[in-house]
PDB file of C-alpha atoms in Angstrom:
ATOM      1  CA  UNK G   1       0.174   0.045   0.073  1.00  0.00           C
ATOM      2  CA  UNK G   2       1.491   3.189  -1.058  1.00  0.00           C
ATOM      3  CA  UNK G   3       0.393   6.827   0.073  1.00  0.00           C
ATOM      4  CA  UNK G   4       1.436  10.246  -0.721  1.00  0.00           C
ATOM      5  CA  UNK G   5       2.326  12.834   1.830  1.00  0.00           C
ATOM      6  CA  UNK G   6      -0.216  15.075   3.320  1.00  0.00           C
ATOM      7  CA  UNK G   7      -2.120  17.095   2.058  1.00  0.00           C
ATOM      8  CA  UNK G   8      -2.509  15.342  -1.387  1.00  0.00           C
ATOM      9  CA  UNK G   9      -1.136  18.299  -3.655  1.00  0.00           C
ATOM     10  CA  UNK G  10       0.511  17.634  -6.769  1.00  0.00           C
ATOM     11  CA  UNK G  11       3.901  19.741  -6.428  1.00  0.00           C
ATOM     12  CA  UNK G  12       4.524  18.694  -2.785  1.00  0.00           C
ATOM     13  CA  UNK G  13       3.884  15.085  -3.696  1.00  0.00           C
ATOM     14  CA  UNK G  14       6.222  15.238  -6.755  1.00  0.00           C
ATOM     15  CA  UNK G  15       8.813  16.960  -4.642  1.00  0.00           C
ATOM     16  CA  UNK G  16       8.707  14.138  -2.155  1.00  0.00           C
ATOM     17  CA  UNK G  17       8.983  11.437  -4.943  1.00  0.00           C
ATOM     18  CA  UNK G  18      11.955  13.180  -6.396  1.00  0.00           C
ATOM     19  CA  UNK G  19      13.806  14.036  -3.281  1.00  0.00           C
ATOM     20  CA  UNK G  20      12.736  11.016  -1.129  1.00  0.00           C
ATOM     21  CA  UNK G  21      11.932  13.324   1.748  1.00  0.00           C
ATOM     22  CA  UNK G  22       8.611  14.900   3.361  1.00  0.00           C
ATOM     23  CA  UNK G  23       7.605  18.407   2.789  1.00  0.00           C
ATOM     24  CA  UNK G  24       8.696  19.438   6.092  1.00  0.00           C
ATOM     25  CA  UNK G  25      12.206  18.698   4.854  1.00  0.00           C
ATOM     26  CA  UNK G  26      12.340  19.727   1.118  1.00  0.00           C
ATOM     27  CA  UNK G  27      10.249  22.900   1.793  1.00  0.00           C
ATOM     28  CA  UNK G  28       7.634  22.369  -1.019  1.00  0.00           C
ATOM     29  CA  UNK G  29       4.050  22.333  -0.049  1.00  0.00           C
ATOM     30  CA  UNK G  30       0.595  23.416  -0.922  1.00  0.00           C
ATOM     31  CA  UNK G  31       1.223  27.111  -0.113  1.00  0.00           C
ATOM     32  CA  UNK G  32       4.333  27.060  -2.447  1.00  0.00           C
ATOM     33  CA  UNK G  33       2.183  25.649  -5.257  1.00  0.00           C
ATOM     34  CA  UNK G  34      -0.239  28.497  -4.538  1.00  0.00           C
ATOM     35  CA  UNK G  35       2.670  31.071  -4.732  1.00  0.00           C
ATOM     36  CA  UNK G  36       2.304  31.876  -0.757  1.00  0.00           C
ATOM     37  CA  UNK G  37       4.410  34.737   0.409  1.00  0.00           C
ATOM     38  CA  UNK G  38       5.516  32.425   3.221  1.00  0.00           C
ATOM     39  CA  UNK G  39       7.792  29.791   1.574  1.00  0.00           C
ATOM     40  CA  UNK G  40       9.529  27.126   3.713  1.00  0.00           C
ATOM     41  CA  UNK G  41      13.258  26.978   3.845  1.00  0.00           C
ATOM     42  CA  UNK G  42      14.623  23.550   2.754  1.00  0.00           C
ATOM     43  CA  UNK G  43      16.246  21.911   5.877  1.00  0.00           C
ATOM     44  CA  UNK G  44      19.868  22.117   6.182  1.00  0.00           C
ATOM     45  CA  UNK G  45      19.869  24.527   3.110  1.00  0.00           C
ATOM     46  CA  UNK G  46      19.824  28.389   2.782  1.00  0.00           C
ATOM     47  CA  UNK G  47      16.661  30.102   1.698  1.00  0.00           C
ATOM     48  CA  UNK G  48      16.027  29.933  -2.025  1.00  0.00           C
ATOM     49  CA  UNK G  49      18.261  26.863  -2.641  1.00  0.00           C
ATOM     50  CA  UNK G  50      16.328  23.831  -4.228  1.00  0.00           C
ATOM     51  CA  UNK G  51      16.462  20.726  -2.188  1.00  0.00           C
ATOM     52  CA  UNK G  52      18.360  17.972  -4.024  1.00  0.00           C
ATOM     53  CA  UNK G  53      16.616  15.290  -5.981  1.00  0.00           C
ATOM     54  CA  UNK G  54      17.389  11.928  -7.541  1.00  0.00           C
ATOM     55  CA  UNK G  55      18.823  13.876 -10.580  1.00  0.00           C
ATOM     56  CA  UNK G  56      21.156  15.842  -8.270  1.00  0.00           C
ATOM     57  CA  UNK G  57      22.593  12.699  -6.743  1.00  0.00           C
ATOM     58  CA  UNK G  58      23.074  11.210  -9.922  1.00  0.00           C
ATOM     59  CA  UNK G  59      24.974  14.128 -11.462  1.00  0.00           C
ATOM     60  CA  UNK G  60      27.205  14.373  -8.449  1.00  0.00           C
ATOM     61  CA  UNK G  61      27.996  10.689  -8.341  1.00  0.00           C
ATOM     62  CA  UNK G  62      28.154  10.069 -12.136  1.00  0.00           C
ATOM     63  CA  UNK G  63      28.377  13.301 -13.831  1.00  0.00           C
ATOM     64  CA  UNK G  64      28.846  11.872 -17.363  1.00  0.00           C
ATOM     65  CA  UNK G  65      25.705   9.941 -17.133  1.00  0.00           C
ATOM     66  CA  UNK G  66      22.751  11.281 -19.318  1.00  0.00           C
ATOM     67  CA  UNK G  67      19.487  12.291 -17.711  1.00  0.00           C
ATOM     68  CA  UNK G  68      16.108  13.567 -19.007  1.00  0.00           C
ATOM     69  CA  UNK G  69      12.813  14.967 -17.937  1.00  0.00           C
ATOM     70  CA  UNK G  70       9.899  15.076 -20.459  1.00  0.00           C
ATOM     71  CA  UNK G  71       6.731  16.833 -18.823  1.00  0.00           C
ATOM     72  CA  UNK G  72       3.895  18.824 -19.482  1.00  0.00           C
ATOM     73  CA  UNK G  73       3.114  20.755 -16.219  1.00  0.00           C
ATOM     74  CA  UNK G  74       5.130  23.936 -15.774  1.00  0.00           C
ATOM     75  CA  UNK G  75       5.366  24.061 -12.102  1.00  0.00           C
ATOM     76  CA  UNK G  76       7.449  20.903 -12.081  1.00  0.00           C
ATOM     77  CA  UNK G  77      10.172  22.872 -13.598  1.00  0.00           C
ATOM     78  CA  UNK G  78      10.901  24.424 -10.061  1.00  0.00           C
ATOM     79  CA  UNK G  79      11.794  20.836  -8.803  1.00  0.00           C
ATOM     80  CA  UNK G  80      14.305  20.258 -11.655  1.00  0.00           C
ATOM     81  CA  UNK G  81      17.823  21.718 -11.863  1.00  0.00           C
ATOM     82  CA  UNK G  82      18.551  22.481 -15.587  1.00  0.00           C
ATOM     83  CA  UNK G  83      22.163  21.689 -14.865  1.00  0.00           C
ATOM     84  CA  UNK G  84      21.230  18.170 -13.800  1.00  0.00           C
ATOM     85  CA  UNK G  85      19.473  17.423 -17.104  1.00  0.00           C
ATOM     86  CA  UNK G  86      21.031  16.655 -20.314  1.00  0.00           C
ATOM     87  CA  UNK G  87      17.434  16.797 -21.956  1.00  0.00           C
ATOM     88  CA  UNK G  88      14.631  19.011 -20.320  1.00  0.00           C
ATOM     89  CA  UNK G  89      11.365  18.973 -22.564  1.00  0.00           C
ATOM     90  CA  UNK G  90       8.421  20.823 -21.143  1.00  0.00           C
ATOM     91  CA  UNK G  91       5.432  20.660 -23.360  1.00  0.00           C
ATOM     92  CA  UNK G  92       2.609  22.515 -21.670  1.00  0.00           C
ATOM     93  CA  UNK G  93      -0.882  21.425 -22.336  1.00  0.00           C
ATOM     94  CA  UNK G  94      -2.906  23.250 -19.403  1.00  0.00           C
ATOM     95  CA  UNK G  95      -6.365  21.841 -19.862  1.00  0.00           C
ATOM     96  CA  UNK G  96      -7.908  18.338 -20.516  1.00  0.00           C
ATOM     97  CA  UNK G  97      -8.326  18.708 -24.370  1.00  0.00           C
ATOM     98  CA  UNK G  98      -4.804  20.227 -24.564  1.00  0.00           C
ATOM     99  CA  UNK G  99      -3.166  17.243 -22.848  1.00  0.00           C
ATOM    100  CA  UNK G 100      -5.202  14.731 -24.982  1.00  0.00           C
ATOM    101  CA  UNK G 101      -3.503  16.583 -28.036  1.00  0.00           C
ATOM    102  CA  UNK G 102      -0.127  17.386 -26.647  1.00  0.00           C
ATOM    103  CA  UNK G 103       0.955  14.329 -24.537  1.00  0.00           C
ATOM    104  CA  UNK G 104       0.801  11.732 -27.418  1.00  0.00           C
ATOM    105  CA  UNK G 105       3.331  13.720 -29.008  1.00  0.00           C
ATOM    106  CA  UNK G 106       5.451  14.015 -25.789  1.00  0.00           C
ATOM    107  CA  UNK G 107       5.442  10.279 -25.388  1.00  0.00           C
ATOM    108  CA  UNK G 108       6.434   9.928 -29.036  1.00  0.00           C
ATOM    109  CA  UNK G 109       9.327  12.499 -28.607  1.00  0.00           C
ATOM    110  CA  UNK G 110      10.628  10.588 -25.728  1.00  0.00           C
ATOM    111  CA  UNK G 111      10.493   7.226 -27.643  1.00  0.00           C
ATOM    112  CA  UNK G 112      12.284   8.821 -30.552  1.00  0.00           C
ATOM    113  CA  UNK G 113      15.218   9.908 -27.951  1.00  0.00           C
ATOM    114  CA  UNK G 114      15.444   6.435 -26.580  1.00  0.00           C
ATOM    115  CA  UNK G 115      16.489   5.438 -30.278  1.00  0.00           C
ATOM    116  CA  UNK G 116      19.491   7.608 -30.211  1.00  0.00           C
ATOM    117  CA  UNK G 117      20.457   8.000 -26.417  1.00  0.00           C
ATOM    118  CA  UNK G 118      20.713   5.975 -23.388  1.00  0.00           C
ATOM    119  CA  UNK G 119      19.365   7.717 -20.308  1.00  0.00           C
ATOM    120  CA  UNK G 120      20.678   6.615 -16.977  1.00  0.00           C
ATOM    121  CA  UNK G 121      17.667   8.325 -15.313  1.00  0.00           C
ATOM    122  CA  UNK G 122      14.659   9.753 -16.918  1.00  0.00           C
ATOM    123  CA  UNK G 123      11.217  10.919 -16.089  1.00  0.00           C
ATOM    124  CA  UNK G 124       8.046  11.176 -18.099  1.00  0.00           C
ATOM    125  CA  UNK G 125       5.159  12.971 -16.721  1.00  0.00           C
ATOM    126  CA  UNK G 126       1.567  12.938 -18.158  1.00  0.00           C
ATOM    127  CA  UNK G 127      -1.018  15.444 -16.772  1.00  0.00           C
ATOM    128  CA  UNK G 128      -4.020  14.312 -18.868  1.00  0.00           C
ATOM    129  CA  UNK G 129      -5.400  12.223 -16.008  1.00  0.00           C
ATOM    130  CA  UNK G 130      -5.433  14.991 -13.601  1.00  0.00           C
ATOM    131  CA  UNK G 131      -6.602  17.733 -15.835  1.00  0.00           C
ATOM    132  CA  UNK G 132      -9.400  15.646 -17.313  1.00  0.00           C
ATOM    133  CA  UNK G 133     -10.580  14.474 -13.772  1.00  0.00           C
ATOM    134  CA  UNK G 134     -10.914  18.243 -12.510  1.00  0.00           C
ATOM    135  CA  UNK G 135     -12.973  18.860 -15.680  1.00  0.00           C
ATOM    136  CA  UNK G 136     -15.240  15.727 -15.221  1.00  0.00           C
ATOM    137  CA  UNK G 137     -19.052  16.399 -14.876  1.00  0.00           C
ATOM    138  CA  UNK G 138     -21.126  14.634 -12.205  1.00  0.00           C
ATOM    139  CA  UNK G 139     -21.788  11.179 -13.629  1.00  0.00           C
ATOM    140  CA  UNK G 140     -19.107  11.044 -16.304  1.00  0.00           C
ATOM    141  CA  UNK G 141     -16.506   9.406 -14.245  1.00  0.00           C
ATOM    142  CA  UNK G 142     -16.685   5.952 -15.354  1.00  0.00           C
ATOM    143  CA  UNK G 143     -17.872   6.705 -18.968  1.00  0.00           C
ATOM    144  CA  UNK G 144     -15.306   9.322 -19.739  1.00  0.00           C
ATOM    145  CA  UNK G 145     -12.287   8.509 -17.403  1.00  0.00           C
ATOM    146  CA  UNK G 146     -11.901   4.768 -17.972  1.00  0.00           C
ATOM    147  CA  UNK G 147     -10.925   5.304 -21.735  1.00  0.00           C
ATOM    148  CA  UNK G 148      -8.427   8.000 -20.574  1.00  0.00           C
ATOM    149  CA  UNK G 149      -6.750   5.317 -18.297  1.00  0.00           C
ATOM    150  CA  UNK G 150      -6.499   2.838 -21.418  1.00  0.00           C
ATOM    151  CA  UNK G 151      -5.203   5.871 -23.379  1.00  0.00           C
ATOM    152  CA  UNK G 152      -2.242   6.633 -20.948  1.00  0.00           C
ATOM    153  CA  UNK G 153      -1.630   3.063 -20.592  1.00  0.00           C
ATOM    154  CA  UNK G 154      -0.882   2.727 -24.119  1.00  0.00           C
ATOM    155  CA  UNK G 155       1.500   5.756 -24.051  1.00  0.00           C
ATOM    156  CA  UNK G 156       3.386   3.697 -21.296  1.00  0.00           C
ATOM    157  CA  UNK G 157       3.136   0.718 -23.497  1.00  0.00           C
ATOM    158  CA  UNK G 158       5.066   2.610 -26.258  1.00  0.00           C
ATOM    159  CA  UNK G 159       7.751   3.585 -23.783  1.00  0.00           C
ATOM    160  CA  UNK G 160       8.019  -0.081 -22.855  1.00  0.00           C
ATOM    161  CA  UNK G 161       8.108  -1.242 -26.352  1.00  0.00           C
ATOM    162  CA  UNK G 162      10.958   1.389 -27.234  1.00  0.00           C
ATOM    163  CA  UNK G 163      13.015   0.216 -24.243  1.00  0.00           C
ATOM    164  CA  UNK G 164      12.861  -3.384 -25.713  1.00  0.00           C
ATOM    165  CA  UNK G 165      13.461  -2.281 -29.131  1.00  0.00           C
ATOM    166  CA  UNK G 166      16.607  -0.340 -27.778  1.00  0.00           C
ATOM    167  CA  UNK G 167      17.630  -3.465 -25.979  1.00  0.00           C
ATOM    168  CA  UNK G 168      17.508  -1.514 -22.549  1.00  0.00           C
ATOM    169  CA  UNK G 169      14.557  -3.475 -21.072  1.00  0.00           C
ATOM    170  CA  UNK G 170      16.596  -5.865 -19.310  1.00  0.00           C
ATOM    171  CA  UNK G 171      18.804  -3.330 -17.552  1.00  0.00           C
ATOM    172  CA  UNK G 172      15.892  -0.697 -16.819  1.00  0.00           C
ATOM    173  CA  UNK G 173      13.800  -0.254 -13.675  1.00  0.00           C
ATOM    174  CA  UNK G 174      10.521   1.153 -14.529  1.00  0.00           C
ATOM    175  CA  UNK G 175       8.252   2.949 -12.084  1.00  0.00           C
ATOM    176  CA  UNK G 176       4.743   3.921 -12.772  1.00  0.00           C
ATOM    177  CA  UNK G 177       3.363   6.125 -10.127  1.00  0.00           C
ATOM    178  CA  UNK G 178       1.027   9.073  -9.395  1.00  0.00           C
ATOM    179  CA  UNK G 179       1.248  11.982  -7.107  1.00  0.00           C
ATOM    180  CA  UNK G 180      -2.190  11.720  -5.486  1.00  0.00           C
ATOM    181  CA  UNK G 181      -5.532  10.002  -5.654  1.00  0.00           C
ATOM    182  CA  UNK G 182      -8.943  11.462  -6.026  1.00  0.00           C
ATOM    183  CA  UNK G 183     -11.718  12.292  -3.551  1.00  0.00           C
ATOM    184  CA  UNK G 184     -14.170   9.531  -3.214  1.00  0.00           C
ATOM    185  CA  UNK G 185     -17.519  11.382  -3.682  1.00  0.00           C
ATOM    186  CA  UNK G 186     -16.826  12.873  -7.055  1.00  0.00           C
ATOM    187  CA  UNK G 187     -13.504  11.621  -8.297  1.00  0.00           C
ATOM    188  CA  UNK G 188     -12.660  15.137  -9.440  1.00  0.00           C
ATOM    189  CA  UNK G 189     -10.588  16.767  -6.487  1.00  0.00           C
ATOM    190  CA  UNK G 190      -7.600  16.249  -4.402  1.00  0.00           C
ATOM    191  CA  UNK G 191      -5.655  18.271  -1.998  1.00  0.00           C
ATOM    192  CA  UNK G 192      -7.104  16.884   1.289  1.00  0.00           C
ATOM    193  CA  UNK G 193      -6.259  14.112   3.751  1.00  0.00           C
ATOM    194  CA  UNK G 194      -8.827  11.413   2.904  1.00  0.00           C
ATOM    195  CA  UNK G 195      -7.637   7.727   2.256  1.00  0.00           C
ATOM    196  CA  UNK G 196      -8.874   8.029  -1.340  1.00  0.00           C
ATOM    197  CA  UNK G 197      -6.843  11.001  -2.107  1.00  0.00           C
ATOM    198  CA  UNK G 198      -3.774   9.850  -0.207  1.00  0.00           C
ATOM    199  CA  UNK G 199      -3.601   6.280  -2.022  1.00  0.00           C
ATOM    200  CA  UNK G 200      -1.748   5.940  -5.172  1.00  0.00           C
ATOM    201  CA  UNK G 201      -0.462   3.203  -7.704  1.00  0.00           C
ATOM    202  CA  UNK G 202       3.080   2.159  -7.457  1.00  0.00           C
ATOM    203  CA  UNK G 203       4.323  -0.360 -10.084  1.00  0.00           C
ATOM    204  CA  UNK G 204       7.777  -1.313 -10.508  1.00  0.00           C
ATOM    205  CA  UNK G 205       9.141  -3.637 -13.188  1.00  0.00           C
ATOM    206  CA  UNK G 206      12.781  -4.503 -14.071  1.00  0.00           C
ATOM    207  CA  UNK G 207      15.829  -6.639 -13.210  1.00  0.00           C
ATOM    208  CA  UNK G 208      15.521  -7.968  -9.548  1.00  0.00           C
ATOM    209  CA  UNK G 209      11.985  -7.231  -9.087  1.00  0.00           C
ATOM    210  CA  UNK G 210       9.883 -10.344  -8.107  1.00  0.00           C
ATOM    211  CA  UNK G 211       6.596 -10.527 -10.134  1.00  0.00           C
ATOM    212  CA  UNK G 212       3.490 -10.026  -7.994  1.00  0.00           C
ATOM    213  CA  UNK G 213       5.521  -9.061  -5.063  1.00  0.00           C
ATOM    214  CA  UNK G 214       4.312  -6.058  -2.890  1.00  0.00           C
ATOM    215  CA  UNK G 215       6.340  -3.607  -0.960  1.00  0.00           C
TER     216      UNK G 215
END
């Protein structure tokens, strides 16, 4: 069973995933996402310094290895140091319809990159499920949302097939995760403290991972 940090807000949750630390340490929280005038200083770092992430650690340990981030939500750029990325591809979509159009191209762009470059660490972020869930009307959750899940599953499938085609699958750990759930009554919102908002999928596949095992 995997849960995100409280409250279930996007930016603070992704910061925790990328840093391996809770909000009280990395300093990114809901107020920061909403551009509060009261930012939290990262623990053990001066004011204004970005807390180190997985990309930071890899760059310091193995500076010659390639890294990449392909994403569509602009606030995520505040978590990523550009000096730590060989490729930084931000393709904003901003709405449900926008993400449906933009993010297949984002997936295709990453797949194309895998044909010419081996990334030691990469992150691909799709925003469509969050944007479209916020836009759902009452009663549309099953009829409209389930096809979107299948669509994103196909995008992930393209990436997996590209890893196999590039002969990287056997040496790649693939993690599929989310930054939050949804509120149980409507399936549209998040940011609170309910179980439904905090529980998220966490799927790991690759060398050394036992099929069917749970963490």
